[in-house]
PDB file of C-alpha atoms in Angstrom:
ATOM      1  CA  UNK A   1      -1.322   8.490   0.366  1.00 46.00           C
ATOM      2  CA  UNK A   2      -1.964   6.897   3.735  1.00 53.00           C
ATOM      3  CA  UNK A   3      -3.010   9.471   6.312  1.00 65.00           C
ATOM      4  CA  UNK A   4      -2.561   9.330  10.368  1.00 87.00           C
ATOM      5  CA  UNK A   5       0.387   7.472  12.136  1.00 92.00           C
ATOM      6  CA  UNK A   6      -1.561   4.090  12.722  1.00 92.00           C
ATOM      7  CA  UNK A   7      -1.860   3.890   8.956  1.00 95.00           C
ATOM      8  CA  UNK A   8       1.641   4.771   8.476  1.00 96.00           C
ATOM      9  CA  UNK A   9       3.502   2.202  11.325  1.00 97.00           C
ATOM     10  CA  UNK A  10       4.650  -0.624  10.289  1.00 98.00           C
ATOM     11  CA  UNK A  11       5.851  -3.322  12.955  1.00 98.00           C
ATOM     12  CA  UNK A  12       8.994  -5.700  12.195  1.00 97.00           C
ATOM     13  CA  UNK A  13       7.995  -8.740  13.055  1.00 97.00           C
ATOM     14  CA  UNK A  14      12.045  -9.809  13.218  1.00 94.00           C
ATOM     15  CA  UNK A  15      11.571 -12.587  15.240  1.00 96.00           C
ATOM     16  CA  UNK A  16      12.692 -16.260  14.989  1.00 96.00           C
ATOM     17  CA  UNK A  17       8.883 -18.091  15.655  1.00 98.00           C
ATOM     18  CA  UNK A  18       5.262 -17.269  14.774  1.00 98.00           C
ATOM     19  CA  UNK A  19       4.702 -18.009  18.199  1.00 98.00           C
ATOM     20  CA  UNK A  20       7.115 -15.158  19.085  1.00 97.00           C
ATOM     21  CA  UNK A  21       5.332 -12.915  16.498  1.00 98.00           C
ATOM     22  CA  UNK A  22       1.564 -14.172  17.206  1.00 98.00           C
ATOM     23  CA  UNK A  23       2.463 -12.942  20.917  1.00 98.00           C
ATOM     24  CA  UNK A  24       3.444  -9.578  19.878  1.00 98.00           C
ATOM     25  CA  UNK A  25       0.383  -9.088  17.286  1.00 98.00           C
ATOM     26  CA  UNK A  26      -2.094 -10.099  20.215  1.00 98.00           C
ATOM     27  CA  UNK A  27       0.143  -7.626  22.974  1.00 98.00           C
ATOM     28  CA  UNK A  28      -0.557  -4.297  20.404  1.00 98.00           C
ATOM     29  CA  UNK A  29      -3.449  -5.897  19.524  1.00 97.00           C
ATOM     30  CA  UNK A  30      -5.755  -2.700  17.516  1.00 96.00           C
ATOM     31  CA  UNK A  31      -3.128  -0.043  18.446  1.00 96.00           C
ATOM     32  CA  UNK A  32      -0.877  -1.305  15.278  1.00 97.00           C
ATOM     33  CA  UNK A  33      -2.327  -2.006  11.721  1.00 97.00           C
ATOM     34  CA  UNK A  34       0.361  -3.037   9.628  1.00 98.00           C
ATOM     35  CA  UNK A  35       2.922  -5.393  10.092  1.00 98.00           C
ATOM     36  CA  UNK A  36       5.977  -6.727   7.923  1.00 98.00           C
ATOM     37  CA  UNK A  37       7.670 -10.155   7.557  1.00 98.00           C
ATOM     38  CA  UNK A  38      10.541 -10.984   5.907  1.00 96.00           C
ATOM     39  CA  UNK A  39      13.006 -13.775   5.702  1.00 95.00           C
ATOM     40  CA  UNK A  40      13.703 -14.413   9.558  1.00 96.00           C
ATOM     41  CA  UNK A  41      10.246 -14.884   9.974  1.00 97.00           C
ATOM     42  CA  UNK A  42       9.291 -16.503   6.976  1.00 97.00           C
ATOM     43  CA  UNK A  43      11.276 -19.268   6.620  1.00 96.00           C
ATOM     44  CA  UNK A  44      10.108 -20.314  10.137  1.00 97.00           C
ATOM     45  CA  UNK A  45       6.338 -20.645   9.048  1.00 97.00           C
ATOM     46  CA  UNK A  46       5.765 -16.691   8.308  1.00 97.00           C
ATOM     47  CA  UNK A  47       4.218 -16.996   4.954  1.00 97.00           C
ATOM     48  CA  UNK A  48       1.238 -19.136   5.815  1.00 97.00           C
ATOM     49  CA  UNK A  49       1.154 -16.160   9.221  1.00 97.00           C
ATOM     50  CA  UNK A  50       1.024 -13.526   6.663  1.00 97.00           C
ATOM     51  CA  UNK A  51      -1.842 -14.940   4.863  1.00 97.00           C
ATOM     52  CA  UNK A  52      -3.749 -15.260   8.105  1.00 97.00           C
ATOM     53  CA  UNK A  53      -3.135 -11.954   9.553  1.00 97.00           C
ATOM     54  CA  UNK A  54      -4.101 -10.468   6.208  1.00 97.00           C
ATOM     55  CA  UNK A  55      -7.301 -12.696   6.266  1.00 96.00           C
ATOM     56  CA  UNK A  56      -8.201 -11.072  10.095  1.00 96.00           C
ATOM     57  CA  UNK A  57      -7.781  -7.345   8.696  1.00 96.00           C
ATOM     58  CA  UNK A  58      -4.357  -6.572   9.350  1.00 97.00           C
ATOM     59  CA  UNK A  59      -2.066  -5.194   5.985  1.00 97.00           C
ATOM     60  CA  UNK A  60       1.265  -6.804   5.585  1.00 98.00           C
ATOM     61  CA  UNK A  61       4.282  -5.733   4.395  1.00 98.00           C
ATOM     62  CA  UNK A  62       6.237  -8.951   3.029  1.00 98.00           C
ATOM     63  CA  UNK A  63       9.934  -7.872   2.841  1.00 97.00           C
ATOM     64  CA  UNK A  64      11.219 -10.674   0.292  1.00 96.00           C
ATOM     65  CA  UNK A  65      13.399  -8.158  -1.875  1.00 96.00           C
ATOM     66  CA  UNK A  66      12.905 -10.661  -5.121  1.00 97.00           C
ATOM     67  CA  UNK A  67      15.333 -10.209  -7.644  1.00 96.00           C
ATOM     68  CA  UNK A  68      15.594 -13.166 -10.285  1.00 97.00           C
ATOM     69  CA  UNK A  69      14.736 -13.419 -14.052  1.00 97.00           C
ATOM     70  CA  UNK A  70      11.896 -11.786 -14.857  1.00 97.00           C
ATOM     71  CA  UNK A  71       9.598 -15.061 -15.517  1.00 97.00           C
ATOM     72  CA  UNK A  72      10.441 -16.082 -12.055  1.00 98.00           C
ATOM     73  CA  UNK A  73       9.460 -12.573 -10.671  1.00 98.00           C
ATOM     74  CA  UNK A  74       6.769 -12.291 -12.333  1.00 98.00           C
ATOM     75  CA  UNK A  75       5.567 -15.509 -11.421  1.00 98.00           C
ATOM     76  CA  UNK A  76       5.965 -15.097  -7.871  1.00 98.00           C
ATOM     77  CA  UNK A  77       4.478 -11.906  -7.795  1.00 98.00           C
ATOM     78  CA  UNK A  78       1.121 -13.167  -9.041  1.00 98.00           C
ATOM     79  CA  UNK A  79       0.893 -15.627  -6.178  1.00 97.00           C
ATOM     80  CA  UNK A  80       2.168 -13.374  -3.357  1.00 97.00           C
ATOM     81  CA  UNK A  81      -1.046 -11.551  -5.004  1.00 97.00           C
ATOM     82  CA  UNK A  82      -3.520 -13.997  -4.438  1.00 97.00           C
ATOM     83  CA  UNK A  83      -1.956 -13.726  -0.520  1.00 96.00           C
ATOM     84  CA  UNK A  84      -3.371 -10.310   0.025  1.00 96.00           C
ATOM     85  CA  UNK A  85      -0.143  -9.220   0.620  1.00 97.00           C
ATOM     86  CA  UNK A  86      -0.381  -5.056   0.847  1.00 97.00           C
ATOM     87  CA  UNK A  87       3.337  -4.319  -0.003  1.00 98.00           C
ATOM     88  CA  UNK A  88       6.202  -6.283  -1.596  1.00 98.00           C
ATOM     89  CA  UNK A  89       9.815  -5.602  -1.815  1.00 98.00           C
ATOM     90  CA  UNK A  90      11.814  -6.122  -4.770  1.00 97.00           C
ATOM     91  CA  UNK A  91      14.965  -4.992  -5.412  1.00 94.00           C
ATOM     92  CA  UNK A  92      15.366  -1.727  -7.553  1.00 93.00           C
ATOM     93  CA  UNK A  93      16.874  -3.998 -10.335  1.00 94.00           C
ATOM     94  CA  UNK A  94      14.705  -2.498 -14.110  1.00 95.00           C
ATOM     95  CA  UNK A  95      13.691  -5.373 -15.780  1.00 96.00           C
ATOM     96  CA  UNK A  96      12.553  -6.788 -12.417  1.00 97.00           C
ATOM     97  CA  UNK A  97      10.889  -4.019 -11.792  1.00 97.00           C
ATOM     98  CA  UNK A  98       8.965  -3.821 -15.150  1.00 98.00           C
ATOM     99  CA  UNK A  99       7.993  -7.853 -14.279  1.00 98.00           C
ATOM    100  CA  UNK A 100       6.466  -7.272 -11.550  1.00 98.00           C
ATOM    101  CA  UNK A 101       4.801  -3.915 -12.144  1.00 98.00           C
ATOM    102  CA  UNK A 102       2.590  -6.173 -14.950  1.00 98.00           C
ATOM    103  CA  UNK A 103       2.377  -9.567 -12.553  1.00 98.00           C
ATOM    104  CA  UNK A 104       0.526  -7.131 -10.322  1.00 98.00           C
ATOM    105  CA  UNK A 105      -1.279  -4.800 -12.496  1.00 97.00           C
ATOM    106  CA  UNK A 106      -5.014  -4.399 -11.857  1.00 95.00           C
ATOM    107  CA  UNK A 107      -4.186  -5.731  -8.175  1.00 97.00           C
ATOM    108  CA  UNK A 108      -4.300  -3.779  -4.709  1.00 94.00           C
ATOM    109  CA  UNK A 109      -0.373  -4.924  -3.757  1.00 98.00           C
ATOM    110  CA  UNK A 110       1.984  -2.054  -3.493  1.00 98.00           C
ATOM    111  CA  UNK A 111       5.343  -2.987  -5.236  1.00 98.00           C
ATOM    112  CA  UNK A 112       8.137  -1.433  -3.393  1.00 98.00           C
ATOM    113  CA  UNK A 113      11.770  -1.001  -5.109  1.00 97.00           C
ATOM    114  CA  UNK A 114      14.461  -1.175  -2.566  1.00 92.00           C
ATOM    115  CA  UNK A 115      17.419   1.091  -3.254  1.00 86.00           C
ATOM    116  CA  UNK A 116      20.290   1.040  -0.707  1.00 78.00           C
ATOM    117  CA  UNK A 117      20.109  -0.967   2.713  1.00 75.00           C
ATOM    118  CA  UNK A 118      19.913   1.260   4.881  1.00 67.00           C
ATOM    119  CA  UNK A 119      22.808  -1.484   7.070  1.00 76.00           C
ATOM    120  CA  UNK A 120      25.097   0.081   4.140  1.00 76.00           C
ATOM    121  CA  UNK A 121      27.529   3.082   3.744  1.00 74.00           C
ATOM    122  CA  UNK A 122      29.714   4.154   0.811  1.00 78.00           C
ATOM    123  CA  UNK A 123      32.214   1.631   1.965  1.00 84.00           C
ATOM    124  CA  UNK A 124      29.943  -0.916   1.487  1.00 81.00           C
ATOM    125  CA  UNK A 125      28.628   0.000  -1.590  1.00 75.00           C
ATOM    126  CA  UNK A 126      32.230   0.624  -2.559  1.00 73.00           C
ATOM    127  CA  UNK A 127      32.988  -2.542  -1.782  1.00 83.00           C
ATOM    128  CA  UNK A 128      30.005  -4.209  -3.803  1.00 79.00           C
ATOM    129  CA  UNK A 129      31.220  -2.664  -6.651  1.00 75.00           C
ATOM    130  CA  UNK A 130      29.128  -0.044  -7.448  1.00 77.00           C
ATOM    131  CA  UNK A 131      30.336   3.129  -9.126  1.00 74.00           C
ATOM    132  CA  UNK A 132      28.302   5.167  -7.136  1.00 74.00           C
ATOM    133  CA  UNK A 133      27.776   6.482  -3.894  1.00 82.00           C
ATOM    134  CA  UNK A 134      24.458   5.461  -1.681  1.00 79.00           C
ATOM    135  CA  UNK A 135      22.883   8.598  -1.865  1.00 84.00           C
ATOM    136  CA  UNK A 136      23.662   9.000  -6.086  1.00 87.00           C
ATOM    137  CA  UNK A 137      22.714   5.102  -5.889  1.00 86.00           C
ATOM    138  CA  UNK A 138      19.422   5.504  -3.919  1.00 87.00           C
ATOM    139  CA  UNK A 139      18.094   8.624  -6.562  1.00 91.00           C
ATOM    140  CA  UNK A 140      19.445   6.553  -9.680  1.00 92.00           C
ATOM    141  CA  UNK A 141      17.258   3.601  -8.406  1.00 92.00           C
ATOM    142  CA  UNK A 142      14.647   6.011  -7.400  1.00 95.00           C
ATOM    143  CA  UNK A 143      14.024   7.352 -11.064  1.00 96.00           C
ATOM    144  CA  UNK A 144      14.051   4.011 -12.517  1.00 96.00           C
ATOM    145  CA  UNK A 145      11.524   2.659  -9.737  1.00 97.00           C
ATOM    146  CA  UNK A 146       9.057   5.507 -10.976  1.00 97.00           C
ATOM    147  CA  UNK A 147       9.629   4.852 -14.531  1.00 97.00           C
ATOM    148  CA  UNK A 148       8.877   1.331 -14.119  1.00 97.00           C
ATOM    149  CA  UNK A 149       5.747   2.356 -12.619  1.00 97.00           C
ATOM    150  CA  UNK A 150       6.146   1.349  -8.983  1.00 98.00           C
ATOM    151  CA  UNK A 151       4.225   1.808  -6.317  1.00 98.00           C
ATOM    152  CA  UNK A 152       6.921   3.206  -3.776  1.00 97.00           C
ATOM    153  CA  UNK A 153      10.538   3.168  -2.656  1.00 95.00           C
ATOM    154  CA  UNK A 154      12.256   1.702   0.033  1.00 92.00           C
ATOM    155  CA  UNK A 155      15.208   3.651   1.230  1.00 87.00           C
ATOM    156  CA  UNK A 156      17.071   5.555   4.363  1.00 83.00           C
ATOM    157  CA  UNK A 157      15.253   8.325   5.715  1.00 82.00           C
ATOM    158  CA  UNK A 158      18.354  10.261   4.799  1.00 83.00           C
ATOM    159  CA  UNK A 159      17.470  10.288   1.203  1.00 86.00           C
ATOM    160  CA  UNK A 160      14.045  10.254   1.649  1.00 89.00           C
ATOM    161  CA  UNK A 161      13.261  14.246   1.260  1.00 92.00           C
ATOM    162  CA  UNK A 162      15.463  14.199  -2.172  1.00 93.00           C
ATOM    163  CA  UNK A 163      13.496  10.772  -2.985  1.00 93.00           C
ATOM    164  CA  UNK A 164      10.449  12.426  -2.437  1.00 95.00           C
ATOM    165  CA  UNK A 165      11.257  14.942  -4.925  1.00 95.00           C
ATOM    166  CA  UNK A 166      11.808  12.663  -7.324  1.00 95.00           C
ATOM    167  CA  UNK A 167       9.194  10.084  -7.286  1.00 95.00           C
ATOM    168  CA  UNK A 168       6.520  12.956  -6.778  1.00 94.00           C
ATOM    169  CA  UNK A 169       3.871  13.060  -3.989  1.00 92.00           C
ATOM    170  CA  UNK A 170       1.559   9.496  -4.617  1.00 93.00           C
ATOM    171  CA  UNK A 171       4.240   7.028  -4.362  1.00 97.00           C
ATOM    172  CA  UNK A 172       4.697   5.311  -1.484  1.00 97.00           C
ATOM    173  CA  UNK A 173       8.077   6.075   1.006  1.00 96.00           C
ATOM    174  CA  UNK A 174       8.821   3.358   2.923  1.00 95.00           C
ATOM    175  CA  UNK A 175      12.346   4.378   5.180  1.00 92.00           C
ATOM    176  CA  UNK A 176      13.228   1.431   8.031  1.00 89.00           C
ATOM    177  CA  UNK A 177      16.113   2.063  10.167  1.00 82.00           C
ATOM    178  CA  UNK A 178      13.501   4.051  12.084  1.00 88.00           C
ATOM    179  CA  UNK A 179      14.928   4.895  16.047  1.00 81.00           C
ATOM    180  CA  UNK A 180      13.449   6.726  19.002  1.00 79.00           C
ATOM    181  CA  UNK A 181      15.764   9.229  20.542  1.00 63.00           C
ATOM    182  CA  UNK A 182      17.958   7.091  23.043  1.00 55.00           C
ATOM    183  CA  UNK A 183      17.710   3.982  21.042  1.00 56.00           C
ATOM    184  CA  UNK A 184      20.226   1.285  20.256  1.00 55.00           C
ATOM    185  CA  UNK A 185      21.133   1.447  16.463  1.00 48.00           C
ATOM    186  CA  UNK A 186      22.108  -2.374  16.171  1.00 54.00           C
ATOM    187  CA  UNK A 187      23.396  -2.739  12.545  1.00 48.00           C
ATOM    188  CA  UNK A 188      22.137   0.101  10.819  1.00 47.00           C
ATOM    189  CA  UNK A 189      23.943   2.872   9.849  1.00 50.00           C
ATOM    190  CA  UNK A 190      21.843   5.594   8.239  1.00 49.00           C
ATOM    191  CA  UNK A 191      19.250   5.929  10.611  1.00 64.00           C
ATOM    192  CA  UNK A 192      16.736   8.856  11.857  1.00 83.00           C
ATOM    193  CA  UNK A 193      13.837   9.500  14.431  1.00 89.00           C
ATOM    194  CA  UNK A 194      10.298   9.028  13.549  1.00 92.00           C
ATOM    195  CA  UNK A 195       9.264  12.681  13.456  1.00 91.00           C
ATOM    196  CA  UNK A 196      12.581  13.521  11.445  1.00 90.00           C
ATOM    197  CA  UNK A 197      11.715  10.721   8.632  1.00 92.00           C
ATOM    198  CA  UNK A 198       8.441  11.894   8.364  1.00 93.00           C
ATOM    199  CA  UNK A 199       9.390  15.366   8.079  1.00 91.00           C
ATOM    200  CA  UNK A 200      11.800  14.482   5.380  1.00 91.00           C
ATOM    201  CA  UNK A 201       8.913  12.774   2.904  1.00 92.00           C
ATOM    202  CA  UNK A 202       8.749   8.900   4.217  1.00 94.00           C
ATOM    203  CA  UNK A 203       5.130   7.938   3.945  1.00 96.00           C
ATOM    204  CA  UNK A 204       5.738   4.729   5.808  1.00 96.00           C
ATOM    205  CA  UNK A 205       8.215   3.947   9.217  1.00 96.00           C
ATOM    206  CA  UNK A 206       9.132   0.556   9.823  1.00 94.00           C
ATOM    207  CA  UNK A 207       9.930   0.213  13.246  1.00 94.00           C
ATOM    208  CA  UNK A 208      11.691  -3.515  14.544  1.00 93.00           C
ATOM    209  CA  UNK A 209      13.718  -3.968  17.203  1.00 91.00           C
ATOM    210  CA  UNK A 210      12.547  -0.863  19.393  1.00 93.00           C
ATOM    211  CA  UNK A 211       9.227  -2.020  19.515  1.00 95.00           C
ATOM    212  CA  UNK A 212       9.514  -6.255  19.661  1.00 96.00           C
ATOM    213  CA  UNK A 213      12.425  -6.481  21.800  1.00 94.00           C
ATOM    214  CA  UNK A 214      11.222  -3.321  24.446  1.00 94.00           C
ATOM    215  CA  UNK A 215      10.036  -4.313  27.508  1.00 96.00           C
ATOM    216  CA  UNK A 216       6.740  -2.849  27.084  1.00 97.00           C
ATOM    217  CA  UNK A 217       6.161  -3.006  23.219  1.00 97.00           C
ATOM    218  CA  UNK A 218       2.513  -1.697  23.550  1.00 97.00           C
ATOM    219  CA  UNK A 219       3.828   1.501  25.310  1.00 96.00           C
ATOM    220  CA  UNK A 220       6.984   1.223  22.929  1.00 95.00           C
ATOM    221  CA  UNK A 221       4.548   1.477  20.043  1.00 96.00           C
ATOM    222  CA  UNK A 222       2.369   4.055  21.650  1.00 96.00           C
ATOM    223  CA  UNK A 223       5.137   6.368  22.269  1.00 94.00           C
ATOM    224  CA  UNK A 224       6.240   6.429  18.871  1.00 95.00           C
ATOM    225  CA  UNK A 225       2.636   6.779  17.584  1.00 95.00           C
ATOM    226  CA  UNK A 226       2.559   9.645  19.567  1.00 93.00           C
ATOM    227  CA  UNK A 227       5.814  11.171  17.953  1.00 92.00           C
ATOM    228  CA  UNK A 228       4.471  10.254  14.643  1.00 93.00           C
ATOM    229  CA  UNK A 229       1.084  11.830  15.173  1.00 93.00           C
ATOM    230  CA  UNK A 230       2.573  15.219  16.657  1.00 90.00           C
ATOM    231  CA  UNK A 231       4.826  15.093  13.522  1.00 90.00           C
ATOM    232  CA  UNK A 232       2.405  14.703  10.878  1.00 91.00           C
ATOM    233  CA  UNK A 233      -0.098  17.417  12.637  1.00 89.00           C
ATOM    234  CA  UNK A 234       2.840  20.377  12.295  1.00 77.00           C
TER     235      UNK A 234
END
């Protein structure tokens, strides 16, 4: 498992241009490793941004939470491979999960099953139709994930310590909805502090909106390396 809080922070580059996100990158310039791109980024030239920052050193988290018939999966997954992509999201879905596990095998990308957004509460999953609740949801998924042989979890920081329990200590944990004390929530609803999700089992803290959209996102990062630094050395 990745050790010290540079190796564990990753940035969410939740922006609308590469411009936008090619500004931030060169702003926290060594102080941040990883970074992670999903669809808002993406679709507005992301992918081929991905492949470069992955080319310069940096690791990449591509948040594309694939979920299709298994050819298709699989399919994708062996060219988001040849990428150097680090980490992948799919959802927690079993056959999907079994897809990509072989499209990957053999490869250095980390295949991430994503549980329950963390933007959802029983309502919501009440209202998707599930017959359970998130946190029942989140270790159902999470037992699957493992026997599909997965490389991690994506889920709320909530659930990570009874997660963690589950899916042993080599998997990864990857919990967003990560907040600084004092910070705006914006659409998430199960949420926690750095030093409280890594204290609860996360591996991995994917940090947005409280770093991009700060004022100061180098000190912004730097604070919560700090937190996550002081956490991890208890």
């Amino acid at each position: 498992m990745t050790t010290g809080a540079r190796g564990r922070l990753i940035v969410g580059l939740d922006l609308p241009t590469t411009a936008q996100a090619e500004k931030i990158v060169s702003t926290l310039g060594d102080d941040v490793a990883f970074y992670k791109i999903g669809y808002q980024l993406a679709f507005a030239g992301g992918l081929e941004f991905a492949r470069d920052l992955a080319g310069s050193g940096k690791k990449i988290f591509l948040d594309m939470k694939l979920l299709d018939i298994d050819n298709t999966v699989a399919k994708g997954v062996e060219n988001i491979v040849k990428m150097g992509m680090s980490m992948l999201t799919l959802h927690a879905y079993p056959k999907a999960m079994r897809a990509a596990v072989e499209a990957a095998r053999g490869s250095g990308l980390c295949l991430l099953g994503v549980t329950v957004l963390t933007s959802m509460d029983e309502q919501d999953v009440i209202d998707a139709g599930y017959e359970y609740d998130p946190h029942t949801l989140v270790l159902r998924r999470a037992e699957q994930a493992r026997a599909a042989g997965m490389g991690g979890i994506v889920c709320s920081a909530e659930e990570a310590s009874a997660v963690r329990k589950i899916i042993g200590a080599e998997m990864a944990l990857v919990t967003p909805g990560i907040r600084p004390v004092g910070a705006d929530k914006g659409d998430q609803k199960r949420v926690m502090t750095p030093a409280q999700a890594l204290r609860a089992g996360s591996s991995h803290l994917v940090v947005g909106r409280p770093i991009v959209m700060a004022p100061d996102p180098l000190a912004a990062s730097r604070a919560i390396l700090a937190e996550m630094d002081s956490a991890l050395s208890d």
